[in-house]
Coordinates of N, CA and C in Angstrom, one line a residue:
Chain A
X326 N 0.8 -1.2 0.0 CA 0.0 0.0 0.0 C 0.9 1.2 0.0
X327 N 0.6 1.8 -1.2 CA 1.4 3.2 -1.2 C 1.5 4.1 -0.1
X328 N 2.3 4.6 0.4 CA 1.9 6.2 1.8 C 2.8 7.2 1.3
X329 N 2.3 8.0 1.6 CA 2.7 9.3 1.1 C 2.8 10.3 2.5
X330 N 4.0 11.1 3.1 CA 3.7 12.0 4.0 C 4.5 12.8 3.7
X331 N 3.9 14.3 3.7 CA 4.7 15.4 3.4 C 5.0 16.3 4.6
X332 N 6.3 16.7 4.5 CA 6.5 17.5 5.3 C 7.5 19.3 4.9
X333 N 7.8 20.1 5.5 CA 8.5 21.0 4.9 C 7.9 22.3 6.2
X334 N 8.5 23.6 6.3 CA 8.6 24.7 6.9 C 6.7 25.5 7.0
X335 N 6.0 25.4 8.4 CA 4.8 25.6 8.1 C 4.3 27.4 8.1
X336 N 5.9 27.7 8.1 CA 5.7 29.4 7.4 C 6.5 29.7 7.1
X337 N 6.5 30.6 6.1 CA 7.3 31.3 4.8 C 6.8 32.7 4.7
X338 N 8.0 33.5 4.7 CA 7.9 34.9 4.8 C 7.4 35.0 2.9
X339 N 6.7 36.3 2.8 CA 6.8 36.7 1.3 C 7.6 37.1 0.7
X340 N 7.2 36.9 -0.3 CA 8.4 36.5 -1.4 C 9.5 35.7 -1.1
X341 N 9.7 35.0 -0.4 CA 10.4 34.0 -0.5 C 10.1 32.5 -1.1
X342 N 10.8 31.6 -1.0 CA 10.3 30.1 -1.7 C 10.0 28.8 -0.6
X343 N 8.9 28.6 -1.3 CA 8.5 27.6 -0.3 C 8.4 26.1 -0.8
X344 N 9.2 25.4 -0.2 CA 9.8 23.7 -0.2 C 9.5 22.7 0.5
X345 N 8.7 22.4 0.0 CA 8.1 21.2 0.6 C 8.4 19.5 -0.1
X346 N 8.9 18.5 1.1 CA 9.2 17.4 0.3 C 7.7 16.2 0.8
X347 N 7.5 15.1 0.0 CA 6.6 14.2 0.0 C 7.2 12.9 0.2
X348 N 7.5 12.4 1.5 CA 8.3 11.0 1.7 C 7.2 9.8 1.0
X349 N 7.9 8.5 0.0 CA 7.4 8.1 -0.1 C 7.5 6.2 0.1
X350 N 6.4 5.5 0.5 CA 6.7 4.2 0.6 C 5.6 3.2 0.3
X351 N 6.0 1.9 0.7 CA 5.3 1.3 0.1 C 5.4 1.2 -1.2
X352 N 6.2 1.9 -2.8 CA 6.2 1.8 -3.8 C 7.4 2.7 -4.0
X353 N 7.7 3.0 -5.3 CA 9.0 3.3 -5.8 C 8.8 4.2 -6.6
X354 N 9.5 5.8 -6.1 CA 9.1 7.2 -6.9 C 9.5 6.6 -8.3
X355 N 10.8 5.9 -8.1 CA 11.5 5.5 -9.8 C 10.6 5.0 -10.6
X356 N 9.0 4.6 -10.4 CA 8.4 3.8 -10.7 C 7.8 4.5 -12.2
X357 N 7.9 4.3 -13.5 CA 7.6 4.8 -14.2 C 6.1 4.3 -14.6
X358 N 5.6 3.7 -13.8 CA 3.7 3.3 -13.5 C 3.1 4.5 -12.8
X359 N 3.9 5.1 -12.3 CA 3.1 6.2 -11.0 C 3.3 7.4 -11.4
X360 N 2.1 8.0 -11.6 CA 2.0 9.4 -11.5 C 2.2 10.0 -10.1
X361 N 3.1 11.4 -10.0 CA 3.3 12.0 -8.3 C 2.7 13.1 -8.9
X362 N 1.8 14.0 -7.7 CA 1.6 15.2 -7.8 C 1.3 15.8 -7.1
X363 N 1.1 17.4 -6.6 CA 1.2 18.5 -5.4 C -0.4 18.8 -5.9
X364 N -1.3 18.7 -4.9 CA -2.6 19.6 -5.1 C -2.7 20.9 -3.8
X365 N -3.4 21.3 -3.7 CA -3.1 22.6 -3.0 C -4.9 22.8 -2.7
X366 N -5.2 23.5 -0.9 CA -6.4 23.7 -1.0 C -5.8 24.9 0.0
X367 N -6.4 25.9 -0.5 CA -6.6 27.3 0.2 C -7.5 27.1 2.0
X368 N -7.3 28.1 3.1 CA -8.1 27.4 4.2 C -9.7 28.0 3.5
X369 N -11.1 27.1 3.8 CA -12.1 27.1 2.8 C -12.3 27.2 2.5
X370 N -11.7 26.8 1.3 CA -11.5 26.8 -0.5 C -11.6 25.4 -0.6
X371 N -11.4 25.2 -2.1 CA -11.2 24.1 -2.9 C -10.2 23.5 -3.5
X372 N -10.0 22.3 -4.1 CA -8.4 22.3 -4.4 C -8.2 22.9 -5.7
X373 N -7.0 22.9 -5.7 CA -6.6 23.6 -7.6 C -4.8 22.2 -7.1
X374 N -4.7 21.7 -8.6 CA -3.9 20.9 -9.0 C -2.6 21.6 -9.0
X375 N -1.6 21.3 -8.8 CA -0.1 22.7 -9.0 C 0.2 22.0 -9.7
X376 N 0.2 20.3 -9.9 CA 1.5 20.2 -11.0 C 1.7 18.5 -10.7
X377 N 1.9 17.6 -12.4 CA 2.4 16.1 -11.7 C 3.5 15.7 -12.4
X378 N 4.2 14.9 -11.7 CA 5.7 14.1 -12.5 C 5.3 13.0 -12.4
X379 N 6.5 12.3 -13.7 CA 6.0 11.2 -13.8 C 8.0 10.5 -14.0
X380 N 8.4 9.4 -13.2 CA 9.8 9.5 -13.3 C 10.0 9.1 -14.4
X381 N 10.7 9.7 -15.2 CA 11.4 9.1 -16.6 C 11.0 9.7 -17.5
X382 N 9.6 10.6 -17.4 CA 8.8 11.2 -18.3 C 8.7 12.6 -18.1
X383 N 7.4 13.0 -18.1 CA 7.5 14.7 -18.5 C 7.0 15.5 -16.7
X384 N 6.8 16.4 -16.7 CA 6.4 16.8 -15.3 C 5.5 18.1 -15.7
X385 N 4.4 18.2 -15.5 CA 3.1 19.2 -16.2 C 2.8 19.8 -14.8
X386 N 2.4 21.1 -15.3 CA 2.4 22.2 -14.2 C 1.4 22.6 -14.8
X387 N 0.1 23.4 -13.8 CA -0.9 24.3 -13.8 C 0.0 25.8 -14.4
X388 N -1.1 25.9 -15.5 CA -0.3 27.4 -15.9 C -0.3 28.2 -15.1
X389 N -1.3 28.5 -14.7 CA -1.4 29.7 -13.5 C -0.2 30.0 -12.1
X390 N 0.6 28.6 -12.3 CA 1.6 28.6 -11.3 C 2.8 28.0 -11.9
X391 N 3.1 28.0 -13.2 CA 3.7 27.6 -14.2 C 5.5 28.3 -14.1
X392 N 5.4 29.5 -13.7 CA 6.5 30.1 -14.0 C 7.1 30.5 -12.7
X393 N 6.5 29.9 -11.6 CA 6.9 29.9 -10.3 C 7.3 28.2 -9.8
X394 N 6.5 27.2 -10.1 CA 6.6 25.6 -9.7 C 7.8 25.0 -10.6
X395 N 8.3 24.4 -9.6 CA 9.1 23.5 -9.7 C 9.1 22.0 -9.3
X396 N 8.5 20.3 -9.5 CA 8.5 19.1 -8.9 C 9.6 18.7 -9.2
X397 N 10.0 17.9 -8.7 CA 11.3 17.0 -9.0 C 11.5 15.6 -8.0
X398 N 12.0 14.4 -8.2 CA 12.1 13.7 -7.3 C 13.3 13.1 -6.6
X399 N 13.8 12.9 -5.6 CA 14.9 12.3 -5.2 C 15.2 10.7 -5.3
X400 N 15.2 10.0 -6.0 CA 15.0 8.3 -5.8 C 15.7 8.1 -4.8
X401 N 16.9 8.9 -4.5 CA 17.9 7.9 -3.3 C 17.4 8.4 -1.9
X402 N 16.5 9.1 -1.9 CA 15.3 9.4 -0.7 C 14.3 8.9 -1.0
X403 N 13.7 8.2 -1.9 CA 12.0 8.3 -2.1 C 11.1 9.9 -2.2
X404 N 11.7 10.5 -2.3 CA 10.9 11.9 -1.9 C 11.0 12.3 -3.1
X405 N 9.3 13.2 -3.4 CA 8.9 14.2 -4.2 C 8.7 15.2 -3.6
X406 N 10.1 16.6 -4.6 CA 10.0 17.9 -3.9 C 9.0 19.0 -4.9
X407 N 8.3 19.6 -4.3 CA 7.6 21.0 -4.5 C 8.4 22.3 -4.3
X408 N 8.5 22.8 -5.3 CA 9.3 24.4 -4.8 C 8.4 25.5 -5.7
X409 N 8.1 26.7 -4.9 CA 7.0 27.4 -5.5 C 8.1 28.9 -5.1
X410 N 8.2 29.9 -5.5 CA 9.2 30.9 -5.3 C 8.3 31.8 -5.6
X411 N 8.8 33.0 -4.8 CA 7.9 34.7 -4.7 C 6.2 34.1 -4.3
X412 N 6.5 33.4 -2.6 CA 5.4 33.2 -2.5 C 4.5 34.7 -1.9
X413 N 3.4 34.4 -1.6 CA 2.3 35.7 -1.0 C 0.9 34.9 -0.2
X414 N 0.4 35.8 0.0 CA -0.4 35.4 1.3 C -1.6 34.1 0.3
X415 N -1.7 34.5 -0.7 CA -2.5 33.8 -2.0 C -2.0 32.0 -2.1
X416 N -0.7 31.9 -1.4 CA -0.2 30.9 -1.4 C -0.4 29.7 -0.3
X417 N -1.0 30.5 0.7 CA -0.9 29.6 1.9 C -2.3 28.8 1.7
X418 N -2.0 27.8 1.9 CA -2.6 26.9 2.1 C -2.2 25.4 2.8
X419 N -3.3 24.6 2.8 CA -3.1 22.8 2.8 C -2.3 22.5 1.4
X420 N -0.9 21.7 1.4 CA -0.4 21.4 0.6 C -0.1 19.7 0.5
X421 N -1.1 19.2 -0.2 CA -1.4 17.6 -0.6 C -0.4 16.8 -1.6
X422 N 0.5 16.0 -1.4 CA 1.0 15.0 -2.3 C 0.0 13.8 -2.8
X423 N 0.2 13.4 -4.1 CA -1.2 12.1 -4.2 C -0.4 11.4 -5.7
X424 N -1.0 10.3 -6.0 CA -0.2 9.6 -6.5 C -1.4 8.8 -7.1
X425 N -0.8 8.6 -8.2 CA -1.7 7.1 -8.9 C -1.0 6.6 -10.7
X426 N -1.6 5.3 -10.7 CA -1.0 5.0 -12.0 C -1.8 5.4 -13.2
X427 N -2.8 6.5 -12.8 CA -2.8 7.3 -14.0 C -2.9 8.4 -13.9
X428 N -2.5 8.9 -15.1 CA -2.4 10.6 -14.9 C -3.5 11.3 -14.7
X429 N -5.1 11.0 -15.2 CA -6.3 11.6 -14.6 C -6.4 12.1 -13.6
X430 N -6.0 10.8 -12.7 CA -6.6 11.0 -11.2 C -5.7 10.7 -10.2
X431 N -6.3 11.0 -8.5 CA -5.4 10.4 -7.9 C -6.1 9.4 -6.7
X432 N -5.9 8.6 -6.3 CA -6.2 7.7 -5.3 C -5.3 7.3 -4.7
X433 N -4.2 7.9 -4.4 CA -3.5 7.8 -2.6 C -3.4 8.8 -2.6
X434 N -3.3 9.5 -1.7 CA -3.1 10.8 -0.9 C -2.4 10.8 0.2
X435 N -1.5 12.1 0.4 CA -0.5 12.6 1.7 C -1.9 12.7 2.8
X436 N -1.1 13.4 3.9 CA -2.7 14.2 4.8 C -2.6 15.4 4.4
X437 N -1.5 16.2 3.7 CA -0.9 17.4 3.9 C -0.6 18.1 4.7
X438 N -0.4 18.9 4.6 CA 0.9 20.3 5.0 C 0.6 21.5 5.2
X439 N -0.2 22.2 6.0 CA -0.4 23.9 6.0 C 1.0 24.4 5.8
X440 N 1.4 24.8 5.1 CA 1.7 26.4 4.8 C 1.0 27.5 5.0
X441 N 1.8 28.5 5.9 CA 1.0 29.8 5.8 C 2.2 31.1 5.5
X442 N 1.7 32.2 4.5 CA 2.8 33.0 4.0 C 2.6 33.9 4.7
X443 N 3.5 34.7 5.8 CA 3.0 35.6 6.7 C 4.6 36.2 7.6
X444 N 4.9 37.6 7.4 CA 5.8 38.2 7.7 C 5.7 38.1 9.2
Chain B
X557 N -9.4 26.3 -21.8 CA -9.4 25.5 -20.5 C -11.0 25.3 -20.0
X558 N -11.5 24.1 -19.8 CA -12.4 23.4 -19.2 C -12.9 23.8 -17.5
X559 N -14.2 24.3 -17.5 CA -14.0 24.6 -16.5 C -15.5 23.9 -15.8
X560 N -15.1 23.6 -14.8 CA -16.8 22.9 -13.6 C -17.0 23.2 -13.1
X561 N -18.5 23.5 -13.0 CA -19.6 23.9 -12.4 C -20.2 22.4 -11.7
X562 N -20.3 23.2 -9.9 CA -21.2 21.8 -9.5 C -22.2 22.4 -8.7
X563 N -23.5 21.6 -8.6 CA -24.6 22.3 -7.8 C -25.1 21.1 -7.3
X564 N -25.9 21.0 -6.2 CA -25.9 22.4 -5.8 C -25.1 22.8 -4.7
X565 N -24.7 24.7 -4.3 CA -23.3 24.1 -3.4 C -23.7 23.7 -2.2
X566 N -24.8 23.4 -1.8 CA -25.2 23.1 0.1 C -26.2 21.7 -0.4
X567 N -25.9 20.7 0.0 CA -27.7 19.9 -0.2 C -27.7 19.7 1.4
X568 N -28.8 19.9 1.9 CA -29.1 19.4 3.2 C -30.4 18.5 3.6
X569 N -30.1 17.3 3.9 CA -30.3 15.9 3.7 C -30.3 15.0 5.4
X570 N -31.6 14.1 5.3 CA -31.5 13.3 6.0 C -30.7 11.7 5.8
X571 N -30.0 11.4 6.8 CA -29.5 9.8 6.7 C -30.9 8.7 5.8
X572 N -30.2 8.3 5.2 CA -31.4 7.2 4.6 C -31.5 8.1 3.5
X573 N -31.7 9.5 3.0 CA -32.2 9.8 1.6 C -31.2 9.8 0.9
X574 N -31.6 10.0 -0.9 CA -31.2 10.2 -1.8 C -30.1 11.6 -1.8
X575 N -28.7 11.3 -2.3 CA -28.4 12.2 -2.4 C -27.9 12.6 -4.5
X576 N -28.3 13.7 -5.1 CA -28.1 13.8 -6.4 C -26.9 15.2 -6.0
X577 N -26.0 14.9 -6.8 CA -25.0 16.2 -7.2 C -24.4 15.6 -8.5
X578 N -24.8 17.3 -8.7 CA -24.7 17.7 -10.6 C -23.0 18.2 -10.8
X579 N -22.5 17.9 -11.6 CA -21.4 18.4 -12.0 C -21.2 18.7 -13.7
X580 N -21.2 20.1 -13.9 CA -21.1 20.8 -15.0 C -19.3 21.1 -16.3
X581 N -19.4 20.5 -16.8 CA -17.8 21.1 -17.7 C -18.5 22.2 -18.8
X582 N -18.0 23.2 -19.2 CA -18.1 24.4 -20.0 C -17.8 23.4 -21.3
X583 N -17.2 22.5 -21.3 CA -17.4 21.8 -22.8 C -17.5 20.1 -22.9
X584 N -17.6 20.2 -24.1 CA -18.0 18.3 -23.6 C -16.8 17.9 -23.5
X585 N -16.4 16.8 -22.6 CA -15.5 15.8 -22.0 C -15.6 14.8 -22.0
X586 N -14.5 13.8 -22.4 CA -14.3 12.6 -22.4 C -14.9 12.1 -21.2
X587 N -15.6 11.0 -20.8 CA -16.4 10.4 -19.9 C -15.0 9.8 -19.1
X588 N -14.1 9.1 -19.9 CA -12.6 9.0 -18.8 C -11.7 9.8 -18.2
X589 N -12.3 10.9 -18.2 CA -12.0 12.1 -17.8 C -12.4 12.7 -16.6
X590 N -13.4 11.7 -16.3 CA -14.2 12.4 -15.2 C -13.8 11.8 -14.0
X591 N -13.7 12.4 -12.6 CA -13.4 12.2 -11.6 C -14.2 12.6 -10.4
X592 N -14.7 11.5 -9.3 CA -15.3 12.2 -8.4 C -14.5 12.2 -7.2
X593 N -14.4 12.9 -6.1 CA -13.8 12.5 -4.4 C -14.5 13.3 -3.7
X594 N -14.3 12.6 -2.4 CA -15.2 13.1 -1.3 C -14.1 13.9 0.0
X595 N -14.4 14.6 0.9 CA -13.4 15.6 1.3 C -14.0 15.4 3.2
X596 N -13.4 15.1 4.0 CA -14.1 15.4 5.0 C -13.4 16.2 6.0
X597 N -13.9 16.7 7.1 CA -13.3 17.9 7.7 C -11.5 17.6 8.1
X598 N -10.2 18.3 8.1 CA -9.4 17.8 8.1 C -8.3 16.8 7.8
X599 N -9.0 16.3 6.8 CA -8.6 14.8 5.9 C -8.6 15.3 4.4
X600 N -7.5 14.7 3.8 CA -7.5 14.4 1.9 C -8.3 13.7 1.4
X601 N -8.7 14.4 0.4 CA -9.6 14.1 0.0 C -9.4 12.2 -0.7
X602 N -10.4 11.9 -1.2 CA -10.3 10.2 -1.4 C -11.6 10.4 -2.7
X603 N -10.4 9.4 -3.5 CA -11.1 9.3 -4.6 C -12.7 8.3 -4.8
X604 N -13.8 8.6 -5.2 CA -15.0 8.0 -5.0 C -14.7 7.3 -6.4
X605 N -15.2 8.2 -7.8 CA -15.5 7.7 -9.2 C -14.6 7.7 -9.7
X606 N -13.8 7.1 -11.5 CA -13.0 7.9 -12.1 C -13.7 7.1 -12.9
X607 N -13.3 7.7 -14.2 CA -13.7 7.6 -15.4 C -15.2 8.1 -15.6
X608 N -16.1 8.2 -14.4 CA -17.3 8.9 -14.6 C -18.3 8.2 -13.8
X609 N -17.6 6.3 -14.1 CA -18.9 5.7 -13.6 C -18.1 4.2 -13.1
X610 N -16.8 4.4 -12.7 CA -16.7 3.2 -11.7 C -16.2 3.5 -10.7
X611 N -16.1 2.5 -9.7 CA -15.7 3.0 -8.5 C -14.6 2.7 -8.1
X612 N -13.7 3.5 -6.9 CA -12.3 3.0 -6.7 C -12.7 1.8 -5.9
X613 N -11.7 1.3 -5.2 CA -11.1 0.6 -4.0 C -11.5 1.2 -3.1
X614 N -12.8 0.3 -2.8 CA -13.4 0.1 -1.3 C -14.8 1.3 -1.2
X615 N -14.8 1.7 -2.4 CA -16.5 2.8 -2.4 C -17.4 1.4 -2.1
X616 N -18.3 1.5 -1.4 CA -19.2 0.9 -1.3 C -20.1 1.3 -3.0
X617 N -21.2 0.4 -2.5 CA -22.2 0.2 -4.3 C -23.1 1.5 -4.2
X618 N -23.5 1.9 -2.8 CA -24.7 3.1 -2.5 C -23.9 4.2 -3.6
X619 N -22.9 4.4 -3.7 CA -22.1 5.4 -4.3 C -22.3 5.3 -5.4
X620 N -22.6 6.1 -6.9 CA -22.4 5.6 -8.3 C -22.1 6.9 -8.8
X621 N -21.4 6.8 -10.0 CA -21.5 8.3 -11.2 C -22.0 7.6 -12.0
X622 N -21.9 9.2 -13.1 CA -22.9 8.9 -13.8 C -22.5 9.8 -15.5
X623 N -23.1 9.7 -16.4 CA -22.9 11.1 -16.9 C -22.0 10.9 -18.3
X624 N -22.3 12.3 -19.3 CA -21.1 11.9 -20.4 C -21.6 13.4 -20.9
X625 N -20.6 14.0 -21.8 CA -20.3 14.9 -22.3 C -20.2 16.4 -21.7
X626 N -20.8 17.0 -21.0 CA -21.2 18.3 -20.2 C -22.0 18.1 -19.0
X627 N -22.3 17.1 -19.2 CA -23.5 17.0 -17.0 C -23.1 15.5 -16.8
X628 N -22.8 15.4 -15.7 CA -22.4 14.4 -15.0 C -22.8 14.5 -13.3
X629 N -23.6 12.9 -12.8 CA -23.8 12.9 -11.6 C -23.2 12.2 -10.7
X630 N -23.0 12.3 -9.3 CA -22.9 11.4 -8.1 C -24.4 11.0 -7.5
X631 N -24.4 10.1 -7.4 CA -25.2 9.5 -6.6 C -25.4 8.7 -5.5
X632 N -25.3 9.4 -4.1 CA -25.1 8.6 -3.4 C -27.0 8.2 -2.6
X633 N -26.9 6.6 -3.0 CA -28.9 6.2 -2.5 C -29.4 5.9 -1.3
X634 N -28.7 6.2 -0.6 CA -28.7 6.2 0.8 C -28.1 6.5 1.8
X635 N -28.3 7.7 2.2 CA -27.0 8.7 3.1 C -26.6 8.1 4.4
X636 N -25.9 7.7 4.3 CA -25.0 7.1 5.9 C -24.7 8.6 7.0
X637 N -24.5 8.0 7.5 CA -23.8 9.1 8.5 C -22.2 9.5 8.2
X638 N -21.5 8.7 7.7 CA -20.1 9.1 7.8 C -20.2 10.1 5.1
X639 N -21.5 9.8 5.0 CA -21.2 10.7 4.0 C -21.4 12.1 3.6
X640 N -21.5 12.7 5.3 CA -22.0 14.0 5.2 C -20.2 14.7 4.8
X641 N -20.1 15.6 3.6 CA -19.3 15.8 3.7 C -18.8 16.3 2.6
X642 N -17.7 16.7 1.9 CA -17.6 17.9 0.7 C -16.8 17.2 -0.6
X643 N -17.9 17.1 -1.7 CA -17.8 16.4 -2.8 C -17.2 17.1 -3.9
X644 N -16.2 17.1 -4.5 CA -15.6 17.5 -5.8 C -15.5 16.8 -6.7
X645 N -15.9 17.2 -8.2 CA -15.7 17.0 -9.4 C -14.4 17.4 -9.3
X646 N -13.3 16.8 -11.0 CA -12.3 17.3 -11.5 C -11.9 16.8 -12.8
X647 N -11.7 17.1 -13.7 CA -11.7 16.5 -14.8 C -9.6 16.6 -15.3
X648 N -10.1 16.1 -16.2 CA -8.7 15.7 -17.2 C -8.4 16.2 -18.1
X649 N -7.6 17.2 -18.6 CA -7.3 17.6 -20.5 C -6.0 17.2 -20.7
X650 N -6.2 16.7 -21.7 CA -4.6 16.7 -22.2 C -3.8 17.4 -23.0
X651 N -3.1 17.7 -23.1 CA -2.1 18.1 -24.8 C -2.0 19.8 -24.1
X652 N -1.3 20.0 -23.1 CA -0.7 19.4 -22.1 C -1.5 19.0 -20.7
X653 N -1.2 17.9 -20.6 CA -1.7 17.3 -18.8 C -2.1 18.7 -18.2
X654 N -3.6 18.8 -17.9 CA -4.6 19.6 -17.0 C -5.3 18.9 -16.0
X655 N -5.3 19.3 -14.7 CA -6.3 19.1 -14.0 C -7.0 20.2 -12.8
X656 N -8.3 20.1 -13.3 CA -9.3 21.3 -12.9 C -10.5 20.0 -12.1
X657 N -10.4 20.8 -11.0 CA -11.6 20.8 -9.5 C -12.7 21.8 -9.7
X658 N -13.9 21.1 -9.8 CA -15.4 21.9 -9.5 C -14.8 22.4 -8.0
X659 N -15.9 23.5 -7.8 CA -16.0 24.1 -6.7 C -16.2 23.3 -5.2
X660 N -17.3 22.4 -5.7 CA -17.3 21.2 -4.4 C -18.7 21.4 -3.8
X661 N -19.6 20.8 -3.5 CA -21.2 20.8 -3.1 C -20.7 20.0 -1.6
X662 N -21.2 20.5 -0.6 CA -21.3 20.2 0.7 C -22.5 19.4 0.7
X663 N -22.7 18.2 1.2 CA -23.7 17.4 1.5 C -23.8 17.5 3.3
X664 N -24.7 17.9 4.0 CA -24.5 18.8 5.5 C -26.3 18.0 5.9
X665 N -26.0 17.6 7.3 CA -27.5 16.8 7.9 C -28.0 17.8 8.2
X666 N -29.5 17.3 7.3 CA -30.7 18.5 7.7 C -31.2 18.4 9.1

């Protein structure tokens, strides 16, 4: 059974970059079957997708956070990193890792991560 | 870019009834495209439907979607107590990999 738990810094001044990594087990990031990805939920809001990798293959990012997002994964950790730069208060939120063997959807899930951007 | 509409956003419902939530795409979509999950307070969300109209690992049957091109439903036929709780659509585009979340319909005991 796949698990996913993310962890990383649960405040970040503005404009600065916020890094969050997604420890993973149970399965193998190198796994070119598994899609990884970062979803994001504002506090009561809804989620919006940031972005998925896939090891070996390509890594797709929501435009709207396109020129700020960066995924990447560690194989000799298991860990999938999130890096988002010139964050703002628009940024904080629940920050979700999730995973599945297809790229549609996801069915395992982190618990996630608050982030809050706040001087 | 595809975007979804779900209604309604509050249903408020007794255990035992019918629960219907609509989910709207601004254009027609692939039916394998379609995705439902359920959200409950403090918790990630968990995948219910994909592809429109099967179920993941471990949805009970009360659960179904439904739907193809621009309206798509959930149906849940008998409200438990543990399904009060916040349902999202999200669909799929490709060329390049998209994924877009409805707003989310709160299912809340009347």
């Amino acid at each position: 059974q796949l698990q996913l738990q993310e962890s990383g810094p649960g405040l970040v001044k503005p404009s600065e970059t916020l890094s969050l990594t997604c420890s993973v087990s149970g399965g193998s990031i190198s796994s070119s079957r598994h899609y990884w990805g970062w979803i994001r939920q504002p506090p009561g809001k809804g989620l919006e997708w940031i972005g998925s990798f896939q090891y070996g293959g390509s890594t797709y990012y929501n435009p709207s956070l396109k020129s700020r997002v960066t995924i990447s994964a560690d194989t000799s950790k298991m860990q999938l990193s999130l890096r988002l730069t010139s964050v703002t208060a628009a940024d904080t939120a629940v920050y979700y890792c999730a995973s599945d063997i297809s790229s549609r959807w996801f069915f395992y899930w982190g618990q996630g991560t608050l982030v809050t951007v706040s001087s | 870019e595809t975007v979804l509409t779900q209604s309604p956003g509050t249903l408020s419902l007794s255990p035992g009834e019918r629960a219907t939530l609509s989910c709207w795409a601004s254009q027609s979509i692939s039916s394998s495209s379609l995705a439902w999950y359920q959200q409950k307070p403090g918790q990630a969300p968990r995948l219910l439907i994909y592809a429109a109209s099967n179920r993941a690992a471990g949805i009970p049957d009360r659960i179904s979607g439904s739907g193809s091109g621009t309206d798509f439903t959930l149906t849940i036929s008998r409200l438990e107590p543990e399904d009060f709780a916040v349902y999202y659509c999200q669909q799929y585009g490709s060329s390049p990999l998209l994924l877009t979340f409805g707003p989310g319909t709160k299912v809340e005991i009347k």
